[in-house]
Amino acid sequence: MSIPREKPLRRRPPLWPIPLLWTLGLGLWGLSRQHSVWRDEAATWQVARRSVGDIWHMLGQVDAVHGLYYLLMHGLFECFGASTTTLRLPSVLATAVAAACVTVIGERLAGVWAGLAGGLALGLLPAVQFYLQEGRPYALVAAGAGISTLLLVTVLQDRGRAVHWVAYGSTVGVCGLLNWLSLLILPAHLATLLWTRAQRGTYTRWTAAATAALAAVLPLILFSRSQSNQVSWIPPLTWHMLIGPAILLALGGLGALLDRPRAGRLSAAAVGLPLLAVPQIALIGLSLIKPLFLDRYILFSMLGLALLIGTALGTAVRATRPRFPRASLWLVPVVVAVAVAALLPQSLAKRSAASRVDDVLAVAADVRRLKENGDAIVFIPAARRDTALVSPGHFTGLRDVALAQSPVASGTLKGEEADPARIRAAMLAQRRILLVTDVPDVARSLSNKRDKVKTAVLEEHFTVVADEQVRGRRVTVYERIGPARG
């Protein structure tokens, strides 16, 4: 007589695909933003279309901090063509990976509902929604932060091997090459090790991995100091700039308290609170020395906030389950639905062209409509040349009379312009000039001598015959007063 075998226990399917697909859906929703591209994304677009040699040449002059990202986007543009989808889809995929990591971490440390709620919450956070569809490297860094944090949790749960530490150091290093301020995740992870009173061997292995990552990024950090003028526009830290971080830390602290944190215990609070707080505080400290405080540089800290939000909701589910077992199952879905409804206006706003400062594609279309054969064009400031670099076909037939050396040849983002005297002479020789600049609401005061000369020549010797303003940019058509000087 054979003994009947016990039916094997059914394994619950993994939870992480739900937030991954949820975040992917949020990212694909309105991905083209009404077919608009703003100035930061225009930098990615125009550099990614250059050859590898030209990109390398440019990195020696400017924007070395984004070198790895530009090379990655160059490869994608080569494979799939230049489009808003190719530009933004890497950020969408990366944020979805970050949401999946938050889910796995939350599930391991605080239960199923905490993991699910945290993963779903990440894509709804306003800052994340902004950069979810951004053709810049910040979402990719967030994905790396999620992966490295998940690896750290794995080794702290005695599941790790040497390969996990190699993967940890490599991930942190790659993130550092995408944006070296992402190395602020290392002190956050160190705080987690101290909180959980990790074993000496764990400290040793973490130190080795962190040192290797830092060594890989250090040459970039040292070299990029010579290009620090790129961030000279960032304003000094003020008290009102601290309101946002203070609110985030208060919310995160509340979520951590609900997790009943204890020293020596690996918990969602021990991972999430340092991940949220340490990068915020560290960047504030750095900004007291040199202004650097921009939320996108520490976007990855939002993973900590999402994890703590999930933990708070998981705690609420456990608290309501004894009295209301059926209602507790609906708590997270209802809260997510309410959050979606409450955030719908800002979600729609972030997916509109008006959500960014300007739109280089819209003004390029206006230039194409207003130009005539033989017209000249000037840009104030020179950085507004990005619209011609992204949409060169719209500028066919126009002469860029201020340009002495193209952006590609000069290894810059905006090219090298002639001296003021030559610009003046070249402009006075034209019958019609199109000016591309910022709308008055966002325009900065002129400090460059070349821009002052351009403005003076147009005001003294030309008259306006057409003026169009669209999505933060302005194109004005000027005609010469009297005969042009040959």
CSV table of C-alpha atoms in Angstrom, one decimal:
chain,number,residue,atom,x,y,z
A,1,MET,CA,0.0,0.0,0.0
A,2,SER,CA,1.5,3.3,-1.1
A,3,ILE,CA,1.5,6.2,1.2
A,4,PRO,CA,-0.2,9.2,-0.4
A,5,ARG,CA,2.1,12.1,-0.9
A,6,GLU,CA,1.3,15.4,0.7
A,7,LYS,CA,0.2,18.1,-1.8
A,8,PRO,CA,3.0,20.5,-2.2
A,9,LEU,CA,2.4,24.0,-0.9
A,10,ARG,CA,1.6,26.5,-3.5
A,11,ARG,CA,4.2,29.1,-3.9
A,12,ARG,CA,2.8,32.6,-4.0
A,13,PRO,CA,3.7,34.4,-7.3
A,14,PRO,CA,6.3,37.2,-6.9
A,15,LEU,CA,4.9,40.5,-5.9
A,16,TRP,CA,7.3,42.8,-7.7
A,17,PRO,CA,5.8,42.6,-11.2
A,18,ILE,CA,2.7,44.5,-10.0
A,19,PRO,CA,4.5,47.8,-9.1
A,20,LEU,CA,6.9,47.3,-12.0
A,21,LEU,CA,4.0,47.2,-14.5
A,22,TRP,CA,2.1,49.9,-12.6
A,23,THR,CA,5.1,52.3,-12.8
A,24,LEU,CA,5.7,51.3,-16.4
A,25,GLY,CA,2.1,52.3,-17.2
A,26,LEU,CA,2.5,55.6,-15.4
A,27,GLY,CA,5.7,56.3,-17.5
A,28,LEU,CA,4.2,55.4,-20.8
A,29,TRP,CA,1.1,57.6,-20.1
A,30,GLY,CA,1.7,60.8,-22.1
A,31,LEU,CA,5.3,59.9,-22.8
A,32,SER,CA,5.7,62.4,-25.6
A,33,ARG,CA,4.4,65.3,-23.5
A,34,GLN,CA,2.6,66.7,-26.5
A,35,HIS,CA,5.7,66.2,-28.6
A,36,SER,CA,7.8,68.6,-26.6
A,37,VAL,CA,11.4,68.6,-25.5
A,38,TRP,CA,12.9,71.1,-23.1
A,39,ARG,CA,16.4,72.5,-22.8
A,40,ASP,CA,17.9,69.8,-20.5
A,41,GLU,CA,16.6,67.0,-22.7
A,42,ALA,CA,17.8,68.9,-25.7
A,43,ALA,CA,21.3,68.6,-24.4
A,44,THR,CA,20.9,64.8,-24.3
A,45,TRP,CA,19.3,64.8,-27.7
A,46,GLN,CA,22.0,66.8,-29.5
A,47,VAL,CA,24.9,65.1,-27.9
A,48,ALA,CA,23.6,61.6,-28.4
A,49,ARG,CA,23.4,62.3,-32.1
A,50,ARG,CA,27.2,63.0,-32.3
A,51,SER,CA,29.7,60.3,-33.0
A,52,VAL,CA,31.6,58.6,-30.2
A,53,GLY,CA,34.7,60.5,-31.1
A,54,ASP,CA,32.9,63.8,-31.0
A,55,ILE,CA,31.2,63.0,-27.7
A,56,TRP,CA,34.6,62.1,-26.2
A,57,HIS,CA,36.0,65.4,-27.5
A,58,MET,CA,33.2,67.3,-25.9
A,59,LEU,CA,33.6,65.6,-22.6
A,60,GLY,CA,37.1,67.1,-22.3
A,61,GLN,CA,35.6,70.5,-22.5
A,62,VAL,CA,32.2,70.3,-20.8
A,63,ASP,CA,29.6,68.0,-19.2
A,64,ALA,CA,32.0,65.2,-18.3
A,65,VAL,CA,29.8,64.3,-15.4
A,66,HIS,CA,27.2,62.9,-17.9
A,67,GLY,CA,29.6,61.2,-20.2
A,68,LEU,CA,28.5,57.6,-19.5
A,69,TYR,CA,24.9,58.6,-19.9
A,70,TYR,CA,25.6,60.4,-23.3
A,71,LEU,CA,27.4,57.3,-24.6
A,72,LEU,CA,24.5,55.1,-23.5
A,73,MET,CA,22.0,57.4,-25.2
A,74,HIS,CA,24.2,57.5,-28.4
A,75,GLY,CA,23.9,53.8,-28.6
A,76,LEU,CA,20.2,53.8,-28.2
A,77,PHE,CA,19.7,56.6,-30.8
A,78,GLU,CA,21.9,54.6,-33.2
A,79,CYS,CA,19.8,51.5,-32.7
A,80,PHE,CA,16.3,52.9,-32.4
A,81,GLY,CA,16.5,56.4,-33.9
A,82,ALA,CA,16.1,59.8,-32.3
A,83,SER,CA,12.6,60.3,-30.9
A,84,THR,CA,11.0,61.3,-27.6
A,85,THR,CA,10.3,57.6,-27.0
A,86,THR,CA,13.9,56.7,-27.3
A,87,LEU,CA,14.9,59.7,-25.2
A,88,ARG,CA,12.6,59.0,-22.3
A,89,LEU,CA,11.9,55.2,-22.3
A,90,PRO,CA,15.2,54.4,-20.4
A,91,SER,CA,14.0,56.6,-17.5
A,92,VAL,CA,10.6,54.9,-17.5
A,93,LEU,CA,12.2,51.4,-17.4
A,94,ALA,CA,14.7,52.5,-14.8
A,95,THR,CA,11.9,53.8,-12.5
A,96,ALA,CA,10.0,50.6,-12.9
A,97,VAL,CA,13.0,48.7,-11.8
A,98,ALA,CA,13.4,51.0,-8.8
A,99,ALA,CA,9.7,50.3,-7.9
A,100,ALA,CA,10.3,46.6,-8.1
A,101,CYS,CA,13.3,46.9,-5.8
A,102,VAL,CA,11.3,48.9,-3.2
A,103,THR,CA,8.7,46.1,-3.4
A,104,VAL,CA,11.1,43.3,-2.7
A,105,ILE,CA,12.8,45.2,0.1
A,106,GLY,CA,9.5,46.2,1.7
A,107,GLU,CA,8.1,42.7,1.5
A,108,ARG,CA,11.2,41.1,3.1
A,109,LEU,CA,11.4,43.6,5.9
A,110,ALA,CA,7.8,44.6,6.6
A,111,GLY,CA,5.5,42.2,4.9
A,112,VAL,CA,3.5,41.8,1.7
A,113,TRP,CA,1.3,44.9,2.0
A,114,ALA,CA,4.3,47.1,2.9
A,115,GLY,CA,6.2,45.9,-0.1
A,116,LEU,CA,3.2,46.3,-2.5
A,117,ALA,CA,2.2,49.8,-1.1
A,118,GLY,CA,5.8,51.0,-1.3
A,119,GLY,CA,6.3,49.9,-4.8
A,120,LEU,CA,3.0,51.5,-5.9
A,121,ALA,CA,3.8,54.7,-4.0
A,122,LEU,CA,7.1,55.3,-5.7
A,123,GLY,CA,5.7,56.2,-9.1
A,124,LEU,CA,3.1,58.5,-7.6
A,125,LEU,CA,5.5,60.7,-5.7
A,126,PRO,CA,5.5,64.2,-7.5
A,127,ALA,CA,9.3,64.4,-7.8
A,128,VAL,CA,9.4,60.9,-9.3
A,129,GLN,CA,6.6,61.6,-11.7
A,130,PHE,CA,8.6,64.6,-13.0
A,131,TYR,CA,11.8,62.6,-13.7
A,132,LEU,CA,10.0,59.4,-14.7
A,133,GLN,CA,9.7,60.9,-18.2
A,134,GLU,CA,12.9,62.9,-18.3
A,135,GLY,CA,15.6,62.3,-20.9
A,136,ARG,CA,18.3,62.7,-18.2
A,137,PRO,CA,20.2,60.2,-16.0
A,138,TYR,CA,18.5,60.7,-12.7
A,139,ALA,CA,16.0,57.8,-13.0
A,140,LEU,CA,18.8,55.5,-14.0
A,141,VAL,CA,20.6,56.4,-10.8
A,142,ALA,CA,17.4,55.7,-8.8
A,143,ALA,CA,17.3,52.2,-10.4
A,144,GLY,CA,20.9,51.6,-9.4
A,145,ALA,CA,20.2,52.8,-5.9
A,146,GLY,CA,17.3,50.4,-5.6
A,147,ILE,CA,19.5,47.5,-6.9
A,148,SER,CA,22.4,48.3,-4.5
A,149,THR,CA,20.1,48.7,-1.5
A,150,LEU,CA,18.4,45.4,-2.3
A,151,LEU,CA,21.9,43.8,-2.5
A,152,LEU,CA,22.8,45.3,0.9
A,153,VAL,CA,19.6,43.9,2.4
A,154,THR,CA,20.3,40.5,1.0
A,155,VAL,CA,23.7,40.3,2.6
A,156,LEU,CA,22.4,41.6,5.9
A,157,GLN,CA,19.9,38.8,5.9
A,158,ASP,CA,22.7,36.3,5.7
A,159,ARG,CA,21.8,35.5,2.1
A,160,GLY,CA,24.7,37.2,0.5
A,161,ARG,CA,27.9,35.8,-1.1
A,162,ALA,CA,31.0,37.3,-2.6
A,163,VAL,CA,29.1,37.8,-5.9
A,164,HIS,CA,26.6,40.1,-4.1
A,165,TRP,CA,29.4,42.3,-2.9
A,166,VAL,CA,30.9,42.5,-6.3
A,167,ALA,CA,27.5,43.4,-7.8
A,168,TYR,CA,27.0,46.0,-5.0
A,169,GLY,CA,30.3,47.7,-5.7
A,170,SER,CA,29.8,47.6,-9.4
A,171,THR,CA,26.3,49.0,-9.2
A,172,VAL,CA,27.3,51.9,-6.9
A,173,GLY,CA,30.3,52.6,-9.2
A,174,VAL,CA,28.1,52.8,-12.4
A,175,CYS,CA,25.7,55.1,-10.6
A,176,GLY,CA,28.6,57.3,-9.6
A,177,LEU,CA,29.7,57.5,-13.2
A,178,LEU,CA,26.2,58.5,-14.2
A,179,ASN,CA,26.1,61.2,-11.5
A,180,TRP,CA,28.8,61.2,-8.9
A,181,LEU,CA,26.6,62.8,-6.3
A,182,SER,CA,24.8,59.4,-6.2
A,183,LEU,CA,27.8,58.3,-4.0
A,184,LEU,CA,25.8,59.9,-1.2
A,185,ILE,CA,24.1,56.5,-1.0
A,186,LEU,CA,27.2,55.1,0.6
A,187,PRO,CA,26.9,57.1,3.9
A,188,ALA,CA,23.2,56.2,3.8
A,189,HIS,CA,24.1,52.5,3.7
A,190,LEU,CA,26.7,53.0,6.3
A,191,ALA,CA,24.0,54.4,8.6
A,192,THR,CA,22.0,51.2,8.0
A,193,LEU,CA,25.0,49.1,8.9
A,194,LEU,CA,25.5,51.0,12.1
A,195,TRP,CA,21.8,50.9,13.0
A,196,THR,CA,21.6,47.1,12.5
A,197,ARG,CA,24.9,46.6,14.3
A,198,ALA,CA,26.3,44.5,11.4
A,199,GLN,CA,29.1,42.0,12.0
A,200,ARG,CA,32.7,43.0,11.6
A,201,GLY,CA,33.0,40.9,8.5
A,202,THR,CA,30.1,42.7,6.9
A,203,TYR,CA,31.8,46.1,7.6
A,204,THR,CA,35.0,44.8,6.0
A,205,ARG,CA,33.3,43.6,2.9
A,206,TRP,CA,31.2,46.8,2.6
A,207,THR,CA,34.2,49.0,3.0
A,208,ALA,CA,36.1,47.1,0.3
A,209,ALA,CA,33.1,47.4,-2.1
A,210,ALA,CA,32.5,51.0,-1.3
A,211,THR,CA,36.2,51.8,-1.7
A,212,ALA,CA,36.3,50.1,-5.1
A,213,ALA,CA,33.3,52.1,-6.3
A,214,LEU,CA,34.8,55.3,-5.0
A,215,ALA,CA,38.1,54.6,-6.7
A,216,ALA,CA,36.3,54.0,-10.0
A,217,VAL,CA,34.5,57.4,-9.8
A,218,LEU,CA,37.3,59.5,-8.2
A,219,PRO,CA,39.0,60.4,-11.5
A,220,LEU,CA,35.7,61.7,-12.8
A,221,ILE,CA,35.2,63.7,-9.6
A,222,LEU,CA,38.6,65.3,-9.8
A,223,PHE,CA,38.3,66.0,-13.6
A,224,SER,CA,34.8,67.5,-13.3
A,225,ARG,CA,36.1,70.1,-10.8
A,226,SER,CA,37.6,71.9,-13.8
A,227,GLN,CA,34.1,72.2,-15.3
A,228,SER,CA,32.4,73.4,-12.1
A,229,ASN,CA,31.3,76.6,-13.9
A,230,GLN,CA,28.5,74.5,-15.4
A,231,VAL,CA,26.7,74.6,-12.0
A,232,SER,CA,27.5,78.2,-11.3
A,233,TRP,CA,23.9,79.1,-12.0
A,234,ILE,CA,22.6,77.1,-9.0
A,235,PRO,CA,21.4,79.6,-6.4
A,236,PRO,CA,22.9,79.6,-2.8
A,237,LEU,CA,21.0,77.7,-0.2
A,238,THR,CA,18.2,79.6,1.5
A,239,TRP,CA,15.8,78.8,4.3
A,240,HIS,CA,12.8,78.5,2.0
A,241,MET,CA,14.7,75.8,0.0
A,242,LEU,CA,14.7,73.7,3.2
A,243,ILE,CA,10.9,73.5,3.5
A,244,GLY,CA,10.6,70.7,1.0
A,245,PRO,CA,13.3,68.5,2.6
A,246,ALA,CA,11.9,69.2,6.0
A,247,ILE,CA,8.4,67.9,5.0
A,248,LEU,CA,9.9,64.8,3.4
A,249,LEU,CA,11.9,64.0,6.5
A,250,ALA,CA,8.9,64.5,8.7
A,251,LEU,CA,6.9,62.1,6.6
A,252,GLY,CA,9.7,59.6,6.5
A,253,GLY,CA,10.2,59.9,10.3
A,254,LEU,CA,6.6,59.2,10.9
A,255,GLY,CA,6.7,56.1,8.7
A,256,ALA,CA,9.8,55.0,10.6
A,257,LEU,CA,8.2,55.4,14.0
A,258,LEU,CA,5.3,53.2,12.9
A,259,ASP,CA,7.8,50.5,12.1
A,260,ARG,CA,8.8,50.6,15.8
A,261,PRO,CA,12.5,50.8,15.0
A,262,ARG,CA,15.0,49.2,17.3
A,263,ALA,CA,18.8,49.3,17.2
A,264,GLY,CA,20.3,46.1,16.2
A,265,ARG,CA,17.3,45.0,14.1
A,266,LEU,CA,17.2,45.0,10.3
A,267,SER,CA,13.9,46.7,9.5
A,268,ALA,CA,12.3,48.9,6.9
A,269,ALA,CA,13.0,51.9,9.1
A,270,ALA,CA,16.7,51.0,9.3
A,271,VAL,CA,16.9,50.9,5.5
A,272,GLY,CA,14.4,53.5,4.4
A,273,LEU,CA,15.1,56.4,6.8
A,274,PRO,CA,18.8,56.6,6.1
A,275,LEU,CA,18.2,56.3,2.4
A,276,LEU,CA,15.8,59.2,2.6
A,277,ALA,CA,17.5,61.4,5.2
A,278,VAL,CA,21.3,61.0,4.7
A,279,PRO,CA,21.4,62.1,1.0
A,280,GLN,CA,19.1,65.1,1.8
A,281,ILE,CA,21.2,66.3,4.8
A,282,ALA,CA,24.5,65.6,3.1
A,283,LEU,CA,23.6,67.6,0.0
A,284,ILE,CA,22.4,70.5,2.2
A,285,GLY,CA,25.8,70.3,3.9
A,286,LEU,CA,27.7,70.3,0.6
A,287,SER,CA,25.6,73.3,-0.6
A,288,LEU,CA,26.8,75.4,2.3
A,289,ILE,CA,30.3,75.1,0.8
A,290,LYS,CA,29.2,75.3,-2.9
A,291,PRO,CA,25.6,75.7,-4.1
A,292,LEU,CA,24.5,72.3,-5.4
A,293,PHE,CA,21.1,71.8,-3.9
A,294,LEU,CA,18.8,70.4,-6.7
A,295,ASP,CA,16.3,67.7,-5.9
A,296,ARG,CA,17.2,65.7,-9.0
A,297,TYR,CA,20.7,65.1,-7.8
A,298,ILE,CA,19.2,63.0,-4.9
A,299,LEU,CA,16.1,61.7,-6.6
A,300,PHE,CA,17.2,58.2,-5.4
A,301,SER,CA,16.4,59.2,-1.9
A,302,MET,CA,12.7,59.0,-2.8
A,303,LEU,CA,13.1,55.2,-2.7
A,304,GLY,CA,13.5,55.6,1.1
A,305,LEU,CA,10.3,57.7,1.3
A,306,ALA,CA,8.4,55.2,-0.7
A,307,LEU,CA,9.6,52.3,1.4
A,308,LEU,CA,8.5,54.2,4.6
A,309,ILE,CA,5.1,55.0,3.1
A,310,GLY,CA,4.7,51.4,2.3
A,311,THR,CA,5.7,50.4,5.8
A,312,ALA,CA,3.1,52.8,7.3
A,313,LEU,CA,0.4,51.3,5.2
A,314,GLY,CA,1.5,47.8,6.0
A,315,THR,CA,1.3,48.6,9.7
A,316,ALA,CA,-2.2,50.0,9.2
A,317,VAL,CA,-3.3,46.7,7.5
A,318,ARG,CA,-1.9,44.7,10.4
A,319,ALA,CA,-3.7,46.9,12.9
A,320,THR,CA,-7.1,46.7,11.2
A,321,ARG,CA,-6.9,43.0,10.3
A,322,PRO,CA,-8.1,41.5,13.7
A,323,ARG,CA,-11.3,43.5,13.8
A,324,PHE,CA,-12.0,44.0,10.0
A,325,PRO,CA,-10.3,41.2,8.2
A,326,ARG,CA,-12.1,41.8,4.9
A,327,ALA,CA,-11.8,45.6,5.0
A,328,SER,CA,-8.0,45.3,5.7
A,329,LEU,CA,-7.6,43.6,2.3
A,330,TRP,CA,-8.9,46.8,0.6
A,331,LEU,CA,-6.9,49.3,2.6
A,332,VAL,CA,-3.9,49.6,0.3
A,333,PRO,CA,-5.9,49.6,-3.0
A,334,VAL,CA,-8.3,52.2,-1.6
A,335,VAL,CA,-5.4,54.5,-0.4
A,336,VAL,CA,-3.7,54.1,-3.8
A,337,ALA,CA,-6.9,55.0,-5.6
A,338,VAL,CA,-7.5,58.1,-3.4
A,339,ALA,CA,-3.8,59.1,-4.0
A,340,VAL,CA,-4.2,58.7,-7.8
A,341,ALA,CA,-7.4,60.9,-7.7
A,342,ALA,CA,-5.8,63.5,-5.5
A,343,LEU,CA,-2.6,63.7,-7.5
A,344,LEU,CA,-4.4,63.6,-10.9
A,345,PRO,CA,-4.2,67.4,-11.6
A,346,GLN,CA,-0.5,67.4,-11.0
A,347,SER,CA,0.0,64.2,-12.9
A,348,LEU,CA,-1.7,65.7,-15.9
A,349,ALA,CA,0.3,68.9,-15.5
A,350,LYS,CA,3.6,67.0,-15.4
A,351,ARG,CA,2.7,65.3,-18.7
A,352,SER,CA,2.0,68.6,-20.5
A,353,ALA,CA,4.4,70.7,-22.4
A,354,ALA,CA,3.9,73.5,-19.9
A,355,SER,CA,5.4,71.5,-17.1
A,356,ARG,CA,8.9,72.5,-18.3
A,357,VAL,CA,10.6,75.9,-18.7
A,358,ASP,CA,10.6,75.8,-22.5
A,359,ASP,CA,10.1,73.6,-25.6
A,360,VAL,CA,12.8,73.6,-28.2
A,361,LEU,CA,10.6,71.7,-30.7
A,362,ALA,CA,7.8,74.2,-30.7
A,363,VAL,CA,10.0,77.2,-31.3
A,364,ALA,CA,11.7,75.3,-34.1
A,365,ALA,CA,8.4,74.9,-35.8
A,366,ASP,CA,7.8,78.7,-35.6
A,367,VAL,CA,11.2,79.4,-37.1
A,368,ARG,CA,10.4,77.1,-40.0
A,369,ARG,CA,7.1,78.9,-40.6
A,370,LEU,CA,8.5,82.5,-40.3
A,371,LYS,CA,11.9,82.1,-42.1
A,372,GLU,CA,12.5,83.3,-45.7
A,373,ASN,CA,15.4,82.5,-48.1
A,374,GLY,CA,18.5,84.5,-47.2
A,375,ASP,CA,17.5,85.2,-43.6
A,376,ALA,CA,20.0,85.2,-40.8
A,377,ILE,CA,19.5,83.9,-37.3
A,378,VAL,CA,20.9,84.8,-33.9
A,379,PHE,CA,20.4,83.2,-30.4
A,380,ILE,CA,20.3,85.0,-27.1
A,381,PRO,CA,21.8,83.5,-25.1
A,382,ALA,CA,24.0,81.2,-27.2
A,383,ALA,CA,22.6,78.2,-25.4
A,384,ARG,CA,19.3,78.7,-27.2
A,385,ARG,CA,21.1,77.3,-30.2
A,386,ASP,CA,20.0,73.9,-28.9
A,387,THR,CA,16.7,74.2,-30.8
A,388,ALA,CA,18.7,74.3,-34.1
A,389,LEU,CA,20.8,71.4,-33.0
A,390,VAL,CA,17.7,69.2,-32.2
A,391,SER,CA,15.7,70.2,-35.3
A,392,PRO,CA,18.4,71.2,-37.9
A,393,GLY,CA,15.9,70.7,-40.8
A,394,HIS,CA,13.8,73.5,-39.6
A,395,PHE,CA,16.7,75.9,-39.8
A,396,THR,CA,17.8,75.0,-43.3
A,397,GLY,CA,18.7,78.1,-45.4
A,398,LEU,CA,19.3,80.3,-42.3
A,399,ARG,CA,22.8,81.7,-41.6
A,400,ASP,CA,24.0,81.6,-38.0
A,401,VAL,CA,25.9,84.9,-38.3
A,402,ALA,CA,27.3,84.9,-34.8
A,403,LEU,CA,28.7,81.4,-34.9
A,404,ALA,CA,32.4,81.0,-35.4
A,405,GLN,CA,32.8,77.3,-34.6
A,406,SER,CA,30.1,74.7,-34.5
A,407,PRO,CA,29.3,72.9,-31.3
A,408,VAL,CA,30.7,69.6,-32.7
A,409,ALA,CA,33.9,71.2,-33.9
A,410,SER,CA,34.4,73.1,-30.7
A,411,GLY,CA,33.5,70.2,-28.4
A,412,THR,CA,30.8,72.3,-26.6
A,413,LEU,CA,27.1,72.3,-26.2
A,414,LYS,CA,26.4,75.7,-27.8
A,415,GLY,CA,29.4,76.3,-30.1
A,416,GLU,CA,31.9,79.2,-30.1
A,417,GLU,CA,30.7,82.6,-31.2
A,418,ALA,CA,32.8,85.3,-32.9
A,419,ASP,CA,33.9,88.4,-31.0
A,420,PRO,CA,31.4,91.2,-30.5
A,421,ALA,CA,32.8,93.4,-33.3
A,422,ARG,CA,32.5,90.7,-35.9
A,423,ILE,CA,29.0,89.8,-34.7
A,424,ARG,CA,28.0,93.4,-35.1
A,425,ALA,CA,29.4,93.7,-38.6
A,426,ALA,CA,27.8,90.5,-39.7
A,427,MET,CA,24.4,91.5,-38.3
A,428,LEU,CA,24.5,94.9,-40.0
A,429,ALA,CA,25.1,93.2,-43.3
A,430,GLN,CA,21.7,91.4,-43.1
A,431,ARG,CA,18.3,92.4,-44.4
A,432,ARG,CA,16.2,90.1,-42.1
A,433,ILE,CA,17.2,88.5,-38.8
A,434,LEU,CA,15.4,85.9,-36.8
A,435,LEU,CA,16.1,86.1,-33.0
A,436,VAL,CA,15.5,83.0,-30.9
A,437,THR,CA,15.5,83.7,-27.2
A,438,ASP,CA,13.5,83.2,-23.9
A,439,VAL,CA,10.1,84.7,-23.2
A,440,PRO,CA,10.4,87.6,-20.8
A,441,ASP,CA,9.0,85.6,-17.8
A,442,VAL,CA,12.0,83.3,-17.8
A,443,ALA,CA,14.7,85.4,-19.5
A,444,ARG,CA,17.7,86.3,-17.4
A,445,SER,CA,19.4,89.7,-17.5
A,446,LEU,CA,22.2,90.0,-20.2
A,447,SER,CA,25.7,89.7,-18.9
A,448,ASN,CA,27.6,88.5,-21.9
A,449,LYS,CA,29.1,91.2,-24.2
A,450,ARG,CA,28.1,89.3,-27.3
A,451,ASP,CA,24.5,89.2,-26.3
A,452,LYS,CA,24.5,92.9,-25.4
A,453,VAL,CA,25.9,93.7,-28.9
A,454,LYS,CA,23.2,91.5,-30.5
A,455,THR,CA,20.5,93.3,-28.6
A,456,ALA,CA,21.9,96.7,-29.3
A,457,VAL,CA,22.2,96.1,-33.1
A,458,LEU,CA,18.6,94.8,-33.3
A,459,GLU,CA,17.2,97.7,-31.3
A,460,GLU,CA,19.1,100.4,-33.2
A,461,HIS,CA,19.1,99.2,-36.8
A,462,PHE,CA,16.2,96.8,-37.1
A,463,THR,CA,12.4,96.9,-36.6
A,464,VAL,CA,10.2,94.0,-35.5
A,465,VAL,CA,7.9,92.6,-38.1
A,466,ALA,CA,6.8,89.4,-36.4
A,467,ASP,CA,6.9,88.1,-32.8
A,468,GLU,CA,5.8,84.7,-31.6
A,469,GLN,CA,6.0,83.2,-28.1
A,470,VAL,CA,5.4,79.6,-27.5
A,471,ARG,CA,6.1,77.4,-24.4
A,472,GLY,CA,8.9,79.5,-22.9
A,473,ARG,CA,10.7,80.4,-26.1
A,474,ARG,CA,10.4,83.4,-28.4
A,475,VAL,CA,11.2,84.0,-32.0
A,476,THR,CA,11.2,87.5,-33.3
A,477,VAL,CA,11.6,88.6,-36.9
A,478,TYR,CA,13.6,91.8,-37.5
A,479,GLU,CA,13.9,93.8,-40.8
A,480,ARG,CA,16.7,96.3,-41.4
A,481,ILE,CA,15.9,100.0,-41.2
A,482,GLY,CA,17.5,101.4,-44.3
A,483,PRO,CA,20.0,99.5,-46.6
A,484,ALA,CA,22.1,96.7,-45.2
A,485,ARG,CA,25.8,97.3,-45.0
A,486,GLY,CA,27.7,95.0,-47.4
